[in-house]
mmCIF file of C-alpha atoms in Angstrom:
data_model
loop_
_atom_site.group_PDB
_atom_site.id
_atom_site.type_symbol
_atom_site.label_atom_id
_atom_site.label_comp_id
_atom_site.label_asym_id
_atom_site.label_seq_id
_atom_site.Cartn_x
_atom_site.Cartn_y
_atom_site.Cartn_z
ATOM 1 C CA MET A 154 16.905 -52.880 -35.148
ATOM 2 C CA SER A 155 17.665 -50.233 -32.546
ATOM 3 C CA THR A 156 19.249 -51.036 -29.207
ATOM 4 C CA GLY A 157 19.235 -49.510 -25.769
ATOM 5 C CA ARG A 158 15.505 -49.840 -25.111
ATOM 6 C CA HIS A 159 14.214 -49.127 -21.625
ATOM 7 C CA TRP A 160 10.576 -50.021 -21.194
ATOM 8 C CA THR A 161 8.560 -49.943 -18.006
ATOM 9 C CA SER A 162 6.568 -52.988 -16.973
ATOM 10 C CA LEU A 163 3.358 -51.043 -17.574
ATOM 11 C CA ILE A 164 4.206 -50.378 -21.238
ATOM 12 C CA VAL A 165 5.108 -54.035 -21.734
ATOM 13 C CA LEU A 166 1.790 -55.149 -20.218
ATOM 14 C CA VAL A 167 -0.175 -52.704 -22.391
ATOM 15 C CA GLY A 168 1.653 -53.885 -25.522
ATOM 16 C CA THR A 169 1.064 -57.530 -24.652
ATOM 17 C CA ALA A 170 -2.628 -56.902 -23.978
ATOM 18 C CA ALA A 171 -3.009 -55.047 -27.270
ATOM 19 C CA LEU A 172 -1.393 -57.925 -29.149
ATOM 20 C CA ALA A 173 -3.618 -60.461 -27.438
ATOM 21 C CA SER A 174 -6.717 -58.478 -28.481
ATOM 22 C CA CYS A 175 -5.724 -58.803 -32.158
ATOM 23 C CA ALA A 176 -6.204 -62.480 -32.907
ATOM 24 C CA GLN A 177 -4.789 -62.136 -36.427
ATOM 25 C CA VAL A 178 -1.428 -60.792 -35.239
ATOM 26 C CA GLU A 179 1.087 -63.585 -34.938
ATOM 27 C CA ASP A 180 3.144 -63.573 -31.743
ATOM 28 C CA PRO A 181 6.590 -62.347 -32.858
ATOM 29 C CA CYS A 182 8.233 -64.261 -30.010
ATOM 30 C CA LYS A 183 7.082 -67.486 -31.677
ATOM 31 C CA THR A 184 8.536 -66.640 -35.079
ATOM 32 C CA LYS A 185 12.078 -67.046 -36.403
ATOM 33 C CA SER A 186 12.387 -63.401 -37.440
ATOM 34 C CA ARG A 187 11.049 -62.132 -34.095
ATOM 35 C CA VAL A 188 9.185 -59.419 -36.045
ATOM 36 C CA VAL A 189 5.657 -59.479 -37.546
ATOM 37 C CA ALA A 190 3.430 -56.977 -39.340
ATOM 38 C CA ASP A 191 0.417 -55.411 -37.684
ATOM 39 C CA ASP A 192 -2.886 -56.809 -38.969
ATOM 40 C CA LYS A 193 -4.601 -53.427 -39.433
ATOM 41 C CA TYR A 194 -1.966 -50.718 -39.887
ATOM 42 C CA CYS A 195 0.818 -50.991 -42.434
ATOM 43 C CA ASP A 196 2.990 -48.397 -40.699
ATOM 44 C CA LYS A 197 3.111 -50.396 -37.439
ATOM 45 C CA TYR A 198 4.720 -53.715 -36.556
ATOM 46 C CA TRP A 199 5.390 -55.973 -33.559
ATOM 47 C CA GLU A 200 8.770 -57.115 -32.313
ATOM 48 C CA CYS A 201 9.784 -59.557 -29.608
ATOM 49 C CA ASP A 202 11.837 -57.780 -26.957
ATOM 50 C CA ASN A 203 13.019 -59.776 -23.946
ATOM 51 C CA GLY A 204 10.186 -62.235 -24.400
ATOM 52 C CA GLN A 205 7.511 -59.533 -24.713
ATOM 53 C CA SER A 206 5.634 -58.357 -27.838
ATOM 54 C CA ILE A 207 6.170 -54.631 -28.379
ATOM 55 C CA GLN A 208 4.480 -52.486 -31.042
ATOM 56 C CA TYR A 209 6.570 -49.982 -33.056
ATOM 57 C CA ASP A 210 5.847 -47.260 -35.620
ATOM 58 C CA CYS A 211 7.720 -46.988 -38.912
ATOM 59 C CA PRO A 212 9.374 -43.611 -39.615
ATOM 60 C CA ASN A 213 6.799 -41.097 -40.856
ATOM 61 C CA GLY A 214 5.847 -41.863 -44.477
ATOM 62 C CA LEU A 215 7.181 -45.437 -44.506
ATOM 63 C CA VAL A 216 5.403 -48.771 -44.007
ATOM 64 C CA PHE A 217 6.550 -52.125 -42.673
ATOM 65 C CA ALA A 218 8.316 -54.296 -45.264
ATOM 66 C CA GLY A 219 9.871 -57.034 -43.153
ATOM 67 C CA LYS A 220 13.017 -57.598 -41.147
ATOM 68 C CA HIS A 221 16.190 -56.450 -42.954
ATOM 69 C CA ARG A 222 14.084 -55.029 -45.809
ATOM 70 C CA GLY A 223 13.248 -51.535 -46.963
ATOM 71 C CA VAL A 224 15.254 -48.336 -46.687
ATOM 72 C CA THR A 225 15.530 -48.223 -42.887
ATOM 73 C CA GLU A 226 14.469 -50.201 -39.818
ATOM 74 C CA GLY A 227 12.575 -52.798 -41.843
ATOM 75 C CA CYS A 228 10.326 -50.100 -43.351
ATOM 76 C CA ASP A 229 10.023 -48.977 -46.963
ATOM 77 C CA TYR A 230 8.142 -46.608 -49.283
ATOM 78 C CA PRO A 231 4.427 -47.546 -49.476
ATOM 79 C CA TRP A 232 4.382 -47.961 -53.268
ATOM 80 C CA ARG A 233 7.117 -50.601 -53.355
ATOM 81 C CA SER A 234 5.950 -54.212 -53.660
ATOM 82 C CA ASN A 235 2.430 -53.244 -52.563
ATOM 83 C CA TYR A 236 3.401 -53.131 -48.907
ATOM 84 C CA CYS A 237 0.279 -51.174 -47.966
ATOM 85 C CA GLU A 238 -2.811 -52.586 -49.655
ATOM 86 C CA TYR A 239 -6.487 -52.372 -48.670
ATOM 87 C CA PRO A 240 -7.828 -53.025 -46.080
ATOM 88 C CA LYS A 241 -4.602 -52.020 -44.328
ATOM 89 C CA VAL A 242 -3.998 -48.274 -43.958
ATOM 90 C CA GLN A 243 -1.367 -45.880 -42.667
ATOM 91 C CA THR A 244 -2.664 -44.683 -39.332
ATOM 92 C CA ASN A 245 -0.021 -42.052 -38.528
ATOM 93 C CA PRO A 246 -0.744 -38.630 -40.122
ATOM 94 C CA PRO A 247 1.849 -37.002 -42.393
ATOM 95 C CA ILE A 248 4.431 -34.700 -40.856
ATOM 96 C CA GLY A 249 5.386 -32.181 -43.532
ATOM 97 C CA THR A 250 8.469 -29.996 -43.930
ATOM 98 C CA GLU A 251 9.655 -27.777 -46.781
ATOM 99 C CA HIS A 252 9.332 -29.776 -50.048
ATOM 100 C CA CYS A 253 8.364 -32.921 -48.086
ATOM 101 C CA ASP A 254 4.780 -34.135 -47.650
ATOM 102 C CA TRP A 255 6.081 -36.764 -45.207
ATOM 103 C CA LEU A 256 9.374 -36.945 -43.307
ATOM 104 C CA TYR A 257 10.445 -39.816 -45.581
ATOM 105 C CA GLY A 258 9.568 -40.154 -49.255
ATOM 106 C CA ILE A 259 10.147 -39.061 -52.848
ATOM 107 C CA PHE A 260 8.117 -36.096 -54.101
ATOM 108 C CA GLY A 261 7.722 -34.082 -57.293
ATOM 109 C CA HIS A 262 9.266 -30.659 -57.745
ATOM 110 C CA GLU A 263 7.000 -27.638 -57.446
ATOM 111 C CA THR A 264 8.115 -25.922 -60.667
ATOM 112 C CA SER A 265 10.157 -28.411 -62.727
ATOM 113 C CA CYS A 266 9.311 -31.606 -64.613
ATOM 114 C CA THR A 267 12.938 -32.775 -64.666
ATOM 115 C CA ARG A 268 13.625 -32.414 -60.930
ATOM 116 C CA TYR A 269 12.248 -34.024 -57.767
ATOM 117 C CA TRP A 270 12.891 -34.189 -54.018
ATOM 118 C CA THR A 271 14.111 -37.060 -51.874
ATOM 119 C CA CYS A 272 13.183 -36.552 -48.229
ATOM 120 C CA TRP A 273 15.028 -38.234 -45.367
ATOM 121 C CA ASN A 274 13.878 -37.403 -41.838
ATOM 122 C CA GLY A 275 12.332 -34.188 -43.142
ATOM 123 C CA THR A 276 15.420 -32.973 -45.014
ATOM 124 C CA ALA A 277 14.822 -32.478 -48.753
ATOM 125 C CA THR A 278 17.540 -33.077 -51.359
ATOM 126 C CA GLU A 279 16.962 -31.937 -54.930
ATOM 127 C CA GLN A 280 17.551 -34.570 -57.624
ATOM 128 C CA LEU A 281 17.620 -34.305 -61.437
ATOM 129 C CA CYS A 282 16.332 -36.594 -64.183
ATOM 130 C CA ILE A 283 18.915 -36.718 -66.988
ATOM 131 C CA GLY A 284 18.981 -38.177 -70.479
ATOM 132 C CA GLY A 285 15.731 -36.490 -71.517
ATOM 133 C CA LEU A 286 13.675 -38.158 -68.782
ATOM 134 C CA LEU A 287 10.976 -36.502 -66.662
ATOM 135 C CA TYR A 288 9.842 -37.202 -63.116
ATOM 136 C CA ASN A 289 6.824 -39.520 -62.993
ATOM 137 C CA GLU A 290 4.768 -38.845 -59.873
ATOM 138 C CA ASN A 291 2.956 -42.170 -60.150
ATOM 139 C CA ALA A 292 6.128 -44.248 -60.448
ATOM 140 C CA HIS A 293 8.143 -42.005 -58.076
ATOM 141 C CA SER A 294 11.063 -42.155 -60.504
ATOM 142 C CA CYS A 295 12.388 -40.714 -63.757
ATOM 143 C CA ASP A 296 10.520 -41.954 -66.827
ATOM 144 C CA TRP A 297 10.150 -41.437 -70.569
ATOM 145 C CA PRO A 298 8.230 -38.227 -71.355
ATOM 146 C CA GLU A 299 5.364 -40.062 -73.074
ATOM 147 C CA ASN A 300 4.587 -41.771 -69.769
ATOM 148 C CA VAL A 301 4.346 -38.473 -67.852
ATOM 149 C CA ASP A 302 1.067 -36.570 -68.084
ATOM 150 C CA GLY A 303 0.630 -32.836 -67.623
ATOM 151 C CA CYS A 304 4.270 -31.789 -68.041
ATOM 152 C CA GLN A 305 5.520 -28.974 -70.238
ATOM 153 C CA LYS A 306 7.840 -29.615 -73.172
ATOM 154 C CA HIS A 307 11.572 -29.452 -72.460
ATOM 155 C CA PRO A 308 13.238 -26.063 -73.190
ATOM 156 C CA LEU A 309 16.038 -27.786 -75.143
ATOM 157 C CA CYS A 310 13.491 -28.530 -77.861
ATOM 158 C CA ASN A 311 11.869 -25.090 -78.065
ATOM 159 C CA GLU A 312 13.246 -24.313 -81.549
ATOM 160 C CA ASP A 313 12.369 -27.645 -83.134
ATOM 161 C CA PRO A 314 10.287 -30.240 -81.237
ATOM 162 C CA ASN A 315 11.610 -32.992 -83.563
ATOM 163 C CA GLY A 316 15.117 -31.722 -84.335
ATOM 164 C CA ASN A 317 18.623 -32.410 -83.060
ATOM 165 C CA VAL A 318 20.536 -30.306 -80.541
ATOM 166 C CA PRO A 319 24.325 -30.320 -79.877
ATOM 167 C CA LEU A 320 25.477 -31.747 -76.555
ATOM 168 C CA GLY A 321 28.071 -29.428 -75.056
ATOM 169 C CA LYS A 322 31.449 -29.980 -76.735
ATOM 170 C CA SER A 323 30.803 -33.624 -77.556
ATOM 171 C CA CYS A 324 31.756 -34.741 -81.065
ATOM 172 C CA ASN A 325 29.632 -37.884 -81.225
ATOM 173 C CA ARG A 326 26.749 -37.385 -78.806
ATOM 174 C CA TYR A 327 23.733 -35.147 -79.224
ATOM 175 C CA TRP A 328 20.129 -34.594 -78.131
ATOM 176 C CA GLN A 329 17.375 -35.844 -80.407
ATOM 177 C CA CYS A 330 14.058 -34.109 -79.740
ATOM 178 C CA GLN A 331 11.002 -36.298 -80.096
ATOM 179 C CA GLY A 332 7.720 -34.477 -79.735
ATOM 180 C CA GLY A 333 9.380 -31.746 -77.681
ATOM 181 C CA TYR A 334 11.362 -34.041 -75.372
ATOM 182 C CA PRO A 335 15.129 -34.687 -75.709
ATOM 183 C CA ARG A 336 16.734 -38.130 -75.784
ATOM 184 C CA LEU A 337 20.451 -38.734 -75.668
ATOM 185 C CA GLN A 338 21.865 -40.209 -78.895
ATOM 186 C CA ARG A 339 25.298 -41.213 -80.196
ATOM 187 C CA CYS A 340 26.556 -41.026 -83.773
ATOM 188 C CA PRO A 341 27.509 -44.319 -85.456
ATOM 189 C CA ALA A 342 31.150 -45.394 -85.311
ATOM 190 C CA MET A 343 33.636 -43.054 -87.052
ATOM 191 C CA LEU A 344 31.023 -40.329 -87.564
ATOM 192 C CA VAL A 345 30.806 -37.016 -85.732
ATOM 193 C CA PHE A 346 27.943 -34.630 -84.997
ATOM 194 C CA ASP A 347 27.994 -31.544 -87.206
ATOM 195 C CA ARG A 348 26.686 -28.443 -85.427
ATOM 196 C CA ARG A 349 25.734 -26.755 -88.702
ATOM 197 C CA SER A 350 23.729 -29.517 -90.364
ATOM 198 C CA LEU A 351 22.700 -30.974 -86.958
ATOM 199 C CA ARG A 352 23.359 -34.532 -88.083
ATOM 200 C CA CYS A 353 26.069 -37.189 -88.011
ATOM 201 C CA VAL A 354 28.640 -36.793 -90.808
ATOM 202 C CA VAL A 355 32.035 -38.094 -91.898
ATOM 203 C CA PRO A 356 34.778 -36.073 -90.156
ATOM 204 C CA PRO A 357 36.430 -33.699 -90.042
ATOM 205 C CA THR A 358 34.157 -30.754 -89.262
ATOM 206 C CA GLU A 359 35.063 -27.319 -87.930
ATOM 207 C CA GLU A 360 34.817 -28.590 -84.354
ATOM 208 C CA CYS A 361 35.700 -32.271 -84.599
ATOM 209 C CA ASP A 362 38.347 -34.492 -86.168
ATOM 210 C CA VAL A 363 38.243 -38.295 -86.274
ATOM 211 C CA PRO A 364 36.360 -39.380 -83.112
ATOM 212 C CA THR A 365 38.292 -41.049 -80.332
ATOM 213 C CA THR A 366 37.280 -44.202 -78.553
ATOM 214 C CA THR A 367 37.389 -42.466 -75.171
ATOM 215 C CA ALA A 368 33.940 -41.616 -73.818
ATOM 216 C CA PRO A 369 33.371 -37.986 -72.787
ATOM 217 C CA PRO A 370 33.132 -37.214 -69.056
ATOM 218 C CA PRO A 371 29.652 -37.707 -67.498
ATOM 219 C CA GLU A 372 29.201 -34.013 -66.764
ATOM 220 C CA GLU A 373 29.301 -33.290 -70.496
ATOM 221 C CA ASP A 374 26.003 -35.145 -70.862
ATOM 222 C CA GLN A 375 24.304 -32.758 -68.479
ATOM 223 C CA GLN A 376 25.647 -29.254 -69.105
ATOM 224 C CA ASP A 377 23.208 -28.332 -71.892
ATOM 225 C CA LEU A 378 20.271 -29.973 -70.111
ATOM 226 C CA ARG A 379 20.936 -27.988 -66.946
ATOM 227 C CA GLN A 380 21.186 -24.736 -68.973
ATOM 228 C CA GLY A 381 23.537 -23.053 -66.613
ATOM 229 C CA GLN A 382 22.179 -24.536 -63.397
ATOM 230 C CA GLN A 383 24.488 -26.168 -60.859
ATOM 231 C CA GLN A 384 25.419 -29.823 -61.281
ATOM 232 C CA PRO A 385 22.838 -32.276 -59.911
ATOM 233 C CA GLN A 386 23.444 -34.467 -56.936
ATOM 234 C CA LYS A 387 23.569 -38.215 -57.459
ATOM 235 C CA ARG A 388 20.400 -40.178 -57.110
ATOM 236 C CA PRO A 389 20.302 -41.963 -53.757
ATOM 237 C CA GLY A 390 21.424 -45.567 -53.754
ATOM 238 C CA ASN A 391 22.420 -47.972 -51.042
ATOM 239 C CA ASP A 392 24.833 -45.451 -49.527
ATOM 240 C CA TYR A 393 22.005 -42.944 -49.285
ATOM 241 C CA GLN A 394 19.715 -45.447 -47.651
ATOM 242 C CA GLU A 395 22.227 -46.979 -45.270
ATOM 243 C CA GLN A 396 22.832 -43.903 -43.182
ATOM 244 C CA GLN A 397 23.718 -43.723 -39.535
ATOM 245 C CA GLY A 398 21.522 -45.601 -37.120
ATOM 246 C CA ARG A 399 18.426 -43.702 -36.096
ATOM 247 C CA GLN A 400 16.237 -44.006 -33.024
ATOM 248 C CA ARG A 401 12.948 -45.658 -33.898
ATOM 249 C CA PRO A 402 9.729 -43.947 -32.877
ATOM 250 C CA ARG A 403 7.940 -46.038 -30.299
ATOM 251 C CA ASN A 404 4.230 -46.336 -29.926
#
């Protein structure tokens, strides 16, 4: 939680009075965690500060998940673990920026089924679904194409929606199109992918000798899928979420 708070006695009194008016809100100063959820709004919570109950707002687009949980400040994305279920609602309106419906969140791309945006404090970072996956707006993550409605077929499979496509310079990996969507495949041991017959064969071929046991570099998996576009940025993990400390918005 943030430090360096300077509250006037009036704000403390107002916060205490508001807490007292909500009988269902547990006094955070009487709990071990010193933090409790608001009883009506899932994007607000109460914290004990110097013996007083103070109400805080989660960053715009996030909801309260619990102390030391979520992506920042005890707050998380609304769709995770059903943190914001009826009758609770988000009371703060969305603050939108370019590509971001809220300051924090994960949002679909405007023109691509294989890309999406991660938004952190209003700054959008473009991400890419690899391995033949598409962005699923309902799951807020990359998913198998059959689980994604309303998305166009992948351009890799334009020539044959159920055929095979070479993967860069790889000798044992290739794309297998299934209903117009590519999935990454690997030839069985000691076989190589033949670019002419578009299937796994006994080596050698014009491009490949006996396959090695060394896996190709990760970027080789992506170069055909990107079709000349720049390399994608990594999907955010713990390092993405554990950024520098940020000042919490106060109610």
